[in-house]
Short mmCIF file of C-alpha atoms in Angstrom, two decimals:
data_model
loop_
_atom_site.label_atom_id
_atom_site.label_comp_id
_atom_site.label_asym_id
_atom_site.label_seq_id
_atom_site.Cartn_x
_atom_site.Cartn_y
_atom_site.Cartn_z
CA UNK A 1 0.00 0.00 0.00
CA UNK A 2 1.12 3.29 -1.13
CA UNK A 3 1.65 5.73 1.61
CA UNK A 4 -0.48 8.40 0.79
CA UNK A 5 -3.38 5.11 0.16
CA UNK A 6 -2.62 4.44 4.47
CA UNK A 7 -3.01 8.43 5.21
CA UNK A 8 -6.52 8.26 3.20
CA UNK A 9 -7.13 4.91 5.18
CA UNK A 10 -6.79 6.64 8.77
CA UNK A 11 -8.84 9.64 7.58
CA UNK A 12 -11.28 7.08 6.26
CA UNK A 13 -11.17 5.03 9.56
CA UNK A 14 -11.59 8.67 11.62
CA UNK A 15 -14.57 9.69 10.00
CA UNK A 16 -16.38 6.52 10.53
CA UNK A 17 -15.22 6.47 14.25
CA UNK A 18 -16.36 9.88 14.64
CA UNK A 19 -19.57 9.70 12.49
CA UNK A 20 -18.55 12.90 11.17
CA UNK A 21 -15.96 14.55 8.94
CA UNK A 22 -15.70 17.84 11.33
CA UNK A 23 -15.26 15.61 14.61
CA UNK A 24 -12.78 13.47 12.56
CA UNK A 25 -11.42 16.57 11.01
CA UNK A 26 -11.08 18.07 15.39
CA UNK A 27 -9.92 14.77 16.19
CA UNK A 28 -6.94 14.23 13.90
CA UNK A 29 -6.01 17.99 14.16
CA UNK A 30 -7.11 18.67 9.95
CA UNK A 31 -9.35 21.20 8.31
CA UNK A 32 -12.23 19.90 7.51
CA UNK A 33 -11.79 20.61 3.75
CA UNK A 34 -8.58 18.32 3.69
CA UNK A 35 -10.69 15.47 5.29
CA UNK A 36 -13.37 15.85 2.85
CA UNK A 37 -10.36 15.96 -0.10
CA UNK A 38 -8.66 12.93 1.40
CA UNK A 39 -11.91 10.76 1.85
CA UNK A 40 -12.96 11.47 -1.90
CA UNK A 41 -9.84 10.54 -3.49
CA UNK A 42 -9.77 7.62 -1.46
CA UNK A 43 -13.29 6.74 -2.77
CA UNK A 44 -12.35 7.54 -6.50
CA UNK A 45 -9.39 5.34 -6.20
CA UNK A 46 -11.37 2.56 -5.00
CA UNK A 47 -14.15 3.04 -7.27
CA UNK A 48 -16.59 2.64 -4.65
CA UNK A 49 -19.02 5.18 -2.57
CA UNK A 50 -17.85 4.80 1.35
CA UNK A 51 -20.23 7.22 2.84
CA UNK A 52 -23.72 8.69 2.30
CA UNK A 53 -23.63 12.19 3.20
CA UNK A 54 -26.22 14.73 3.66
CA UNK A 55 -26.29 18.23 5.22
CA UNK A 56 -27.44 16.72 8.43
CA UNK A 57 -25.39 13.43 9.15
CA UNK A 58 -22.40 10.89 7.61
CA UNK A 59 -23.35 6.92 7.42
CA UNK A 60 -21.47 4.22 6.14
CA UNK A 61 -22.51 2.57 3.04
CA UNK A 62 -22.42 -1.53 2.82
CA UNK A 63 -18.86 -1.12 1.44
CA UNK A 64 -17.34 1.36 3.54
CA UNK A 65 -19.09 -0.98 6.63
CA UNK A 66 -16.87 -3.54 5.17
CA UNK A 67 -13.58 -1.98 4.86
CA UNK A 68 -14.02 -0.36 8.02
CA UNK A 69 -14.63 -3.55 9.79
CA UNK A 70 -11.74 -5.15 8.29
CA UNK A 71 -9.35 -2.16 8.15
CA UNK A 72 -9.71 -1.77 12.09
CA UNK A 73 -8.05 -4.27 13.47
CA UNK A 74 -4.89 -3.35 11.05
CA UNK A 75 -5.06 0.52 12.13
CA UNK A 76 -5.57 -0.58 15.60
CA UNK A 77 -1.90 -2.72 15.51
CA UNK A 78 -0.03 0.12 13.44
CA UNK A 79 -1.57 2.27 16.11
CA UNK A 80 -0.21 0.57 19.10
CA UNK A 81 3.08 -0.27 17.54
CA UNK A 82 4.05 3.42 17.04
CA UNK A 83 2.66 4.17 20.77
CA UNK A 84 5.25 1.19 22.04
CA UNK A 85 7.95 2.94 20.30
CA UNK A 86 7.23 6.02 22.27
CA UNK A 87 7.05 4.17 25.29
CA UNK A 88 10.13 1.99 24.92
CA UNK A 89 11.63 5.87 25.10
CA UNK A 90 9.95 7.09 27.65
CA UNK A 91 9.57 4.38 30.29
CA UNK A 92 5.79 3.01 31.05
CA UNK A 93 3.91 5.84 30.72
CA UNK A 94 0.69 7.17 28.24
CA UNK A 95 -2.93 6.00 28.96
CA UNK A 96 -4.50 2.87 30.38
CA UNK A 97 -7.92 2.76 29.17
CA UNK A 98 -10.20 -0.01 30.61
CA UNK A 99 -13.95 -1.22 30.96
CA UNK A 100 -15.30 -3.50 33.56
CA UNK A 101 -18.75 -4.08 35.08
CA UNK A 102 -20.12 -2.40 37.56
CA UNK A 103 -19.50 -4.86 39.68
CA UNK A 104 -16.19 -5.36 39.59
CA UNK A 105 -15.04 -2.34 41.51
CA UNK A 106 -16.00 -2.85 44.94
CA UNK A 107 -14.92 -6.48 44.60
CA UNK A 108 -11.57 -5.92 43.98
CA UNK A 109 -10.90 -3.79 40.85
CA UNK A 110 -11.11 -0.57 43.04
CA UNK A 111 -7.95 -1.93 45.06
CA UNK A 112 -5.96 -3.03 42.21
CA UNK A 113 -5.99 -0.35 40.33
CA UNK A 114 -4.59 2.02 43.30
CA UNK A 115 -2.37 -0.35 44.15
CA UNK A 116 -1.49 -0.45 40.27
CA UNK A 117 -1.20 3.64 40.06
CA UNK A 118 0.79 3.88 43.08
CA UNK A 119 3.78 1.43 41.74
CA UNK A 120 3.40 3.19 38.30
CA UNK A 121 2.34 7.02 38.90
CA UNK A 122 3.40 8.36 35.04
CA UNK A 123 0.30 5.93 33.86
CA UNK A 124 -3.14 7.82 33.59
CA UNK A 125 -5.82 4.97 34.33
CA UNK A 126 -8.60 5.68 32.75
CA UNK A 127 -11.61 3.22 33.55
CA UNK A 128 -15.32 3.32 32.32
CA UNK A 129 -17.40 1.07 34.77
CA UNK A 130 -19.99 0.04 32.05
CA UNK A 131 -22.29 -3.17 32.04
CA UNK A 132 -22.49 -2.99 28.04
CA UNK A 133 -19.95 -5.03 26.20
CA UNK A 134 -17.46 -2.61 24.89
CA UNK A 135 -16.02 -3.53 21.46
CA UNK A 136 -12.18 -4.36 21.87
CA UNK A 137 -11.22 -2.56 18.55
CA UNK A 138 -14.00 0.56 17.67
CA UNK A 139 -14.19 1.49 21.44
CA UNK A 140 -10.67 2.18 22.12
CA UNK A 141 -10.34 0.33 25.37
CA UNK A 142 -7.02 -1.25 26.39
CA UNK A 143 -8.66 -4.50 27.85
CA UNK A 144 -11.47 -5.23 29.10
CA UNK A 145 -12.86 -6.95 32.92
CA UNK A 146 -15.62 -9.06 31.73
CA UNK A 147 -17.50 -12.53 32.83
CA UNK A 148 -16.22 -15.36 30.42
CA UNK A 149 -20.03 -15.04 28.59
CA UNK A 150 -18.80 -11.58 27.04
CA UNK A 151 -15.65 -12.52 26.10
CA UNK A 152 -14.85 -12.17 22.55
CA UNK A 153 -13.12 -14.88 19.92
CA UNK A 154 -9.66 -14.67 18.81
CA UNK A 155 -8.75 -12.70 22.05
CA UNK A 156 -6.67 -13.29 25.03
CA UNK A 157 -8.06 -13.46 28.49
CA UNK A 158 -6.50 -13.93 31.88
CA UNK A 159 -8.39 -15.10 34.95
CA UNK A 160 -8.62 -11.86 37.45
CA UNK A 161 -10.26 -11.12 40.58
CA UNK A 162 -11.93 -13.55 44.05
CA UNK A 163 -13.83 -16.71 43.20
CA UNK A 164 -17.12 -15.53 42.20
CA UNK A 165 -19.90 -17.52 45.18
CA UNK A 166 -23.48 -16.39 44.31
CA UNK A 167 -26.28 -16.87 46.84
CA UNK A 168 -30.13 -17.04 46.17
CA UNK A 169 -31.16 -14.16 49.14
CA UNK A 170 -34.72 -13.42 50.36
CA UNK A 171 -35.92 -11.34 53.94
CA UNK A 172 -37.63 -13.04 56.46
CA UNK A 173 -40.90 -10.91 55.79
CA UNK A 174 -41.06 -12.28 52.37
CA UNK A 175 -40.80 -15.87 53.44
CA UNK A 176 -43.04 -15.30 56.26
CA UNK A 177 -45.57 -14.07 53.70
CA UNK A 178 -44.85 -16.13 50.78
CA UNK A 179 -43.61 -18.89 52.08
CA UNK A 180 -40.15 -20.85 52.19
CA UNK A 181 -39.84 -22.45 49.01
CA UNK A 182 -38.83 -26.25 49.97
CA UNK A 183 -36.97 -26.95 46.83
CA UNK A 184 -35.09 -24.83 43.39
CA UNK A 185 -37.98 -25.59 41.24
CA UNK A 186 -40.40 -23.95 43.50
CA UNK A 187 -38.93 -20.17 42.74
CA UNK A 188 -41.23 -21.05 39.48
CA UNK A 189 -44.25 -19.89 42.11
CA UNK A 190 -41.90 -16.91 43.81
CA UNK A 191 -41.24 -13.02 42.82
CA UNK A 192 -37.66 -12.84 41.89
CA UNK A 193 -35.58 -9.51 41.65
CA UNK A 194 -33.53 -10.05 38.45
CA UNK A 195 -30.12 -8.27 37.08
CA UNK A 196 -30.12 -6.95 33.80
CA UNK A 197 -27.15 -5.99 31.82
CA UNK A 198 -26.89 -2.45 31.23
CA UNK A 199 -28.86 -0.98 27.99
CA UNK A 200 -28.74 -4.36 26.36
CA UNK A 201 -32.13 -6.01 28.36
CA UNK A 202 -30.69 -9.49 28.81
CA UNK A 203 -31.46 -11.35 32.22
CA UNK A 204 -29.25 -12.95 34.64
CA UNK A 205 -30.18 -16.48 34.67
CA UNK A 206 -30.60 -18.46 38.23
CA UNK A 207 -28.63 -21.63 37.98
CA UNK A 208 -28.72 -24.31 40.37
CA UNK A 209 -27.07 -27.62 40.94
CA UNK A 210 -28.95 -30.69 39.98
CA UNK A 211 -28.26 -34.00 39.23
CA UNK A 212 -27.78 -33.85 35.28
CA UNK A 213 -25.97 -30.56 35.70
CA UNK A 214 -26.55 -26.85 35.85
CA UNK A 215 -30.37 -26.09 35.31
CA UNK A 216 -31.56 -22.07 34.92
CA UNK A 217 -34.90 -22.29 37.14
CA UNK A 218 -36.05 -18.54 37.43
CA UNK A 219 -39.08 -17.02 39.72
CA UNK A 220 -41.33 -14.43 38.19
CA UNK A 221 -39.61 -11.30 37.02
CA UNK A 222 -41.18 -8.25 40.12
CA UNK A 223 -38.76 -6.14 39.22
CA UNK A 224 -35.39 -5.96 37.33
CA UNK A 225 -32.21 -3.58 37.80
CA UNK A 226 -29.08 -3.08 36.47
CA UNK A 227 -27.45 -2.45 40.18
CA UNK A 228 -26.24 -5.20 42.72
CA UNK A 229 -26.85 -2.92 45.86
CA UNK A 230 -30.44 -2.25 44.89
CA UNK A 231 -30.91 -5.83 44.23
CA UNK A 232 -30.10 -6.01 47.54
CA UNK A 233 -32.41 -3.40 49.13
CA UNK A 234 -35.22 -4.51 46.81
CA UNK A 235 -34.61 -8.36 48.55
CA UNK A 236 -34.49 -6.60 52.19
CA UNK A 237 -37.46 -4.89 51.72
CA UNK A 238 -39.41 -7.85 51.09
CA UNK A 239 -40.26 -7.64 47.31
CA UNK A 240 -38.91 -11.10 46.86
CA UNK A 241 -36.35 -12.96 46.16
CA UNK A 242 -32.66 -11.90 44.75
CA UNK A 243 -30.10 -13.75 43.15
CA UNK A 244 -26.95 -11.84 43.35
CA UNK A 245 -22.74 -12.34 44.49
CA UNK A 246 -22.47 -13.30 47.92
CA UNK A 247 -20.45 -10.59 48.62
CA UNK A 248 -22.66 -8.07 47.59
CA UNK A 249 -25.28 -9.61 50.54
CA UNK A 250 -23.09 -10.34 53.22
CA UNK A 251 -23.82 -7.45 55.02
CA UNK A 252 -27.59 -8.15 54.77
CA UNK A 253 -27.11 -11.72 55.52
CA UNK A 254 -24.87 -11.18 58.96
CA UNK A 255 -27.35 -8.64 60.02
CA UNK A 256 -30.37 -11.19 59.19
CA UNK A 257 -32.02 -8.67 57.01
CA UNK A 258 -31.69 -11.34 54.20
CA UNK A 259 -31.38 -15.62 54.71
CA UNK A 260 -29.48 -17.32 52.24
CA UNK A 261 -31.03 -20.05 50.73
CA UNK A 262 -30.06 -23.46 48.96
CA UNK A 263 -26.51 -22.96 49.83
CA UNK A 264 -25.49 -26.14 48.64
CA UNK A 265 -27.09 -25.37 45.33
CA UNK A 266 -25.65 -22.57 44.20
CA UNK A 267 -22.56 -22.77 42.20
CA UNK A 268 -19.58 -20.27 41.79
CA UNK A 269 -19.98 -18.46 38.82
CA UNK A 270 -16.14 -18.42 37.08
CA UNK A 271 -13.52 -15.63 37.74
CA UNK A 272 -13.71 -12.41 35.91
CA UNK A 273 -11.39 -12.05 32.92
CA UNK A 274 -9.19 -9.54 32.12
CA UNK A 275 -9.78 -9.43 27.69
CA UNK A 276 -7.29 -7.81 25.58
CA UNK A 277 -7.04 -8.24 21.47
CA UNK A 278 -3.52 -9.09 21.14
CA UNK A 279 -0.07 -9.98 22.57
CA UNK A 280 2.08 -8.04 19.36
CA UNK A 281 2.48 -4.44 19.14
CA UNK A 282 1.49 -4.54 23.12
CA UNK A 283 1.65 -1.24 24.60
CA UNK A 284 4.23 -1.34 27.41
CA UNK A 285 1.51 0.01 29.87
CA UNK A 286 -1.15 -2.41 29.51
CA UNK A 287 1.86 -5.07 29.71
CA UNK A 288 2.50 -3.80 32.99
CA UNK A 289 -1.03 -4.11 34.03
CA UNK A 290 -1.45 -7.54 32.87
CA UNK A 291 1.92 -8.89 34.80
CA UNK A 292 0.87 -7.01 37.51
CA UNK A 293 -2.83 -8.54 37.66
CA UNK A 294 -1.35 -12.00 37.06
CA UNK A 295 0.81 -11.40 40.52
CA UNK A 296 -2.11 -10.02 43.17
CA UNK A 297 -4.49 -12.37 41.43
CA UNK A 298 -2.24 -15.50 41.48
#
């Protein structure tokens, strides 16, 4: 590829990011003219139309969804490998840039990360607690904290954070009222208090132990949230039953605001991961972060 084909191919990949050729134009420092220039000649040397414009708004057409899908993960390496460079000069330094769950933080992402910034202070973490899968290429994240159900193929992921005990949690008032259900496939008869994951709308299954395996056996849906703690306060107030980390509860549960119930039914969910595309081009800060979340998580 001709160099002045890989200049149009960033400006191309900037405007899609940014939906726009004057927030491309701000983000890559250009006028907005020379964007415009640079995407047309890139289109006329293709022979294909990459955009639909209109005075209002910028959209990809089925060809320029293509080549921008494909053309990321190239960008995204040439990217990194000139940000290494800088960094093999300068020490571990730049921009961490991570997303985790919600969840996550008070767990034990909260603590690593200061203990992280304190043994490296020229890194600036950046994290965006976020429920929503992030994309590991068009969101600009270094790595990702996710459960292994959101992890993505053809990516690395490392084992991170405690062991991850859930508990099925409901108050005393509730069972008082409703009843203590005798066995798992009596929550079919309960009011459950469900987790939902961020904007997306999809359901934390129950899962208990049974004798073929794993089976999802979930109560009626009362009410559904996207927040552990108010899972939590929704189960203590008696609105029904919760099935959430142990951790999150334990509070509730010492104080006997909340009982615990089918202990020995409840499996541990797996360990977070800690997602990341790719071992080559590696930025030298996000290699520090993964050998240091290998150590405390060891």
């Amino acid at each position: 590829m001709e160099r002045q084909q890989l200049s149009d191919l960033t400006v191309f990949a900037e405007v899609a990011r940014a939906k726009g050729f004057r927030a491309a134009a701000s983000r890559l420092n250009l006028q907005a003219g020379s964007i415009s220039e640079a995407v047309q000649r890139f289109e006329d040397r293709l022979g294909v139309r990459l955009f639909e414009r209109s005075t209002r708004s910028v959209a990809l057409t089925t060809a320029g969804e293509k080549l921008y899908s494909r053309s990321l993960p190239a960008l995204a390496d040439l990217e990194a490998a000139i940000q290494e460079l800088d960094e093999d000069k300068d020490g571990i330094a730049g921009t961490l840039k991570l997303s985790a769950p919600y969840s996550a933080g008070p767990f034990f992402l909260d603590r690593l990360l200061a203990q992280f910034a304190k043994q490296f202070p020229d890194v600036l973490i950046e994290l965006i607690y976020d429920d929503a899968k992030a994309d590991l290429v068009t969101s600009g994240v270094d790595a990702a904290i996710r459960s292994n159900t959101l992890l993505e193929q053809d990516t690395h992921a490392l084992p991170i954070g405690p062991d991850l005990k859930m508990a099925l949690v409901a108050s005393p008032e509730y069972l008082a009222e409703k009843g203590m259900p005798e066995r798992p496939s009596d929550l079919i008869d309960h009011d459950g208090i469900f987790f939902a994951f961020g904007s997306s709308g999809n359901i934390a299954p129950w899962t208990f132990e049974a004798g073929d395996g794993p089976r999802a056996i979930n109560a009626k849906r009362r009410i559904v949230v996207n927040n552990l703690q108010s899972m939590v306060h929704c189960a203590a107030s008696g609105l029904g039953l919760a099935y959430v980390y142990r951790e999150a509860a334990k509070n509730a549960i010492d104080q006997g605001q909340l009982l615990s119930l089918f202990d020995n039914k409840v499996p541990e969910l797996p360990r977070y991961s800690l997602n990341y595309r790719t071992k080559r081009h590696m930025p030298a800060r996000l290699r520090a972060f993964i050998d240091f979340a290998k150590e405390t998580s060891a």
